């Protein structure tokens, strides 16, 4: 039950209780007032009759020694008291007044129906007023609850946007109540968090920029060394450092949220096949000693359940897919499959699954569950998530009950339905022709294949990530 419902029910219940209490109080006071007034009236008449009878005047209205006199009143009169008694029993209530005169009991009796009818009418009015008051309390409660709930919902939504990385989100200030204090606290927290994260990003980006020239010189110098096993090790490490530096720069660009997608209409199934073929040509992680494209095809199975045309940035989709497959090959286990279903891509493996921290908080740079070998910096999935955000897609991670890990890239928002089949075939054919160009590497950035393979070897021995397109 939500807070709005709880507040509304509480106010409505309070209104109902107050209406009942007021109704009971008014009812009892009215009963007492009616009885006092009627008793005073009949007692005055009784005294007049007794005085007349004592003076020898008999008006005939008095009842002498009535046999149906109520027992409590009879006992009071026999003790020398004058009393008034309401007899509620029987089909018709009566009001009695009696006293003793010369050994006889002199009594008066009258119906009490008029007072009871008045009381019933009053009760009906009280019930109607109580229902109306309760209904009004419900309306007021819902309005108050809606206003408070709307402000709290806005606070929760802003906090969620901040948690998702939108550090510009702020709550509008207003009021002087507790919710206004909460709003101020959330905005202060957001300012402090934004300043801290921005400082962290600036330091990371500045370090990567400063290292770019020295690392390029290191790679060039390593290429001039004479061929030998130590030379290969130095070149591998140099390529690994260069790849890590480029990844950090890419994360910094994605954090800045200035990247824009260059969209094209592509067949998603053929795009997945092209990416896997390119990874095989570039010696994807886990395929060392294989036969290039053939090894990649045996290691990663592409299953197109139903193809679809998506209007998206193909290079960014390839980048995401390469990182997901590389992560599965590096930290998971066979079989690794890529499944295409209209606008959804799924990458599955048979490994131990994603760490609980990643499932709970998503990928975070420089944080990793360690995989099976304890290596990795958490940049691959962080880049994949950032690229998905640029595409307006949704990237989720799960551990299916059947075991393994599953990453899902949902491009349903970019799916284009109603496109003619001829256009779809043309797009698929154009994508296949592009995949056959030998100049492209796994990421398709136009770099020479030999250079891509050299860098790939370095990354295989490092954190196991395949180079790909960096838009």
mmCIF file with all atom_site columns, C-alpha atoms in Angstrom, residues 27-41 95 110 112-120 122:
data_model
loop_
_atom_site.group_PDB
_atom_site.id
_atom_site.type_symbol
_atom_site.label_atom_id
_atom_site.label_alt_id
_atom_site.label_comp_id
_atom_site.label_asym_id
_atom_site.label_entity_id
_atom_site.label_seq_id
_atom_site.pdbx_PDB_ins_code
_atom_site.Cartn_x
_atom_site.Cartn_y
_atom_site.Cartn_z
_atom_site.occupancy
_atom_site.B_iso_or_equiv
_atom_site.pdbx_formal_charge
_atom_site.auth_seq_id
_atom_site.auth_comp_id
_atom_site.auth_asym_id
_atom_site.auth_atom_id
_atom_site.pdbx_PDB_model_num
ATOM 1  C CA . UNK A 1 27  ? -27.683 11.662 20.803 1.00 0.00 ? 27  UNK A CA 1
ATOM 2  C CA . UNK A 1 28  ? -27.101 11.195 24.538 1.00 0.00 ? 28  UNK A CA 1
ATOM 3  C CA . UNK A 1 29  ? -27.379 14.899 25.313 1.00 0.00 ? 29  UNK A CA 1
ATOM 4  C CA . UNK A 1 30  ? -30.629 15.081 23.362 1.00 0.00 ? 30  UNK A CA 1
ATOM 5  C CA . UNK A 1 31  ? -32.057 12.060 25.209 1.00 0.00 ? 31  UNK A CA 1
ATOM 6  C CA . UNK A 1 32  ? -31.210 13.650 28.565 1.00 0.00 ? 32  UNK A CA 1
ATOM 7  C CA . UNK A 1 33  ? -32.624 17.026 27.556 1.00 0.00 ? 33  UNK A CA 1
ATOM 8  C CA . UNK A 1 34  ? -35.887 15.490 26.296 1.00 0.00 ? 34  UNK A CA 1
ATOM 9  C CA . UNK A 1 35  ? -36.368 13.460 29.481 1.00 0.00 ? 35  UNK A CA 1
ATOM 10 C CA . UNK A 1 36  ? -35.605 16.406 31.764 1.00 0.00 ? 36  UNK A CA 1
ATOM 11 C CA . UNK A 1 37  ? -38.061 18.630 29.902 1.00 0.00 ? 37  UNK A CA 1
ATOM 12 C CA . UNK A 1 38  ? -40.820 16.007 29.835 1.00 0.00 ? 38  UNK A CA 1
ATOM 13 C CA . UNK A 1 39  ? -40.224 15.070 33.490 1.00 0.00 ? 39  UNK A CA 1
ATOM 14 C CA . UNK A 1 40  ? -40.417 18.701 34.579 1.00 0.00 ? 40  UNK A CA 1
ATOM 15 C CA . UNK A 1 41  ? -43.655 19.145 32.662 1.00 0.00 ? 41  UNK A CA 1
ATOM 16 C CA . UNK A 1 95  ? -43.821 8.564  31.011 1.00 0.00 ? 95  UNK A CA 1
ATOM 17 C CA . UNK A 1 110 ? -48.655 10.128 29.075 1.00 0.00 ? 110 UNK A CA 1
ATOM 18 C CA . UNK A 1 112 ? -43.513 9.255  25.025 1.00 0.00 ? 112 UNK A CA 1
ATOM 19 C CA . UNK A 1 113 ? -43.803 8.674  21.252 1.00 0.00 ? 113 UNK A CA 1
ATOM 20 C CA . UNK A 1 114 ? -43.228 12.268 20.183 1.00 0.00 ? 114 UNK A CA 1
ATOM 21 C CA . UNK A 1 115 ? -39.860 12.432 21.893 1.00 0.00 ? 115 UNK A CA 1
ATOM 22 C CA . UNK A 1 116 ? -38.786 9.128  20.384 1.00 0.00 ? 116 UNK A CA 1
ATOM 23 C CA . UNK A 1 117 ? -39.785 10.238 16.887 1.00 0.00 ? 117 UNK A CA 1
ATOM 24 C CA . UNK A 1 118 ? -37.833 13.435 17.378 1.00 0.00 ? 118 UNK A CA 1
ATOM 25 C CA . UNK A 1 119 ? -34.847 11.371 18.485 1.00 0.00 ? 119 UNK A CA 1
ATOM 26 C CA . UNK A 1 120 ? -35.081 9.092  15.434 1.00 0.00 ? 120 UNK A CA 1
ATOM 27 C CA . UNK A 1 122 ? -32.135 13.531 14.906 1.00 0.00 ? 122 UNK A CA 1
#
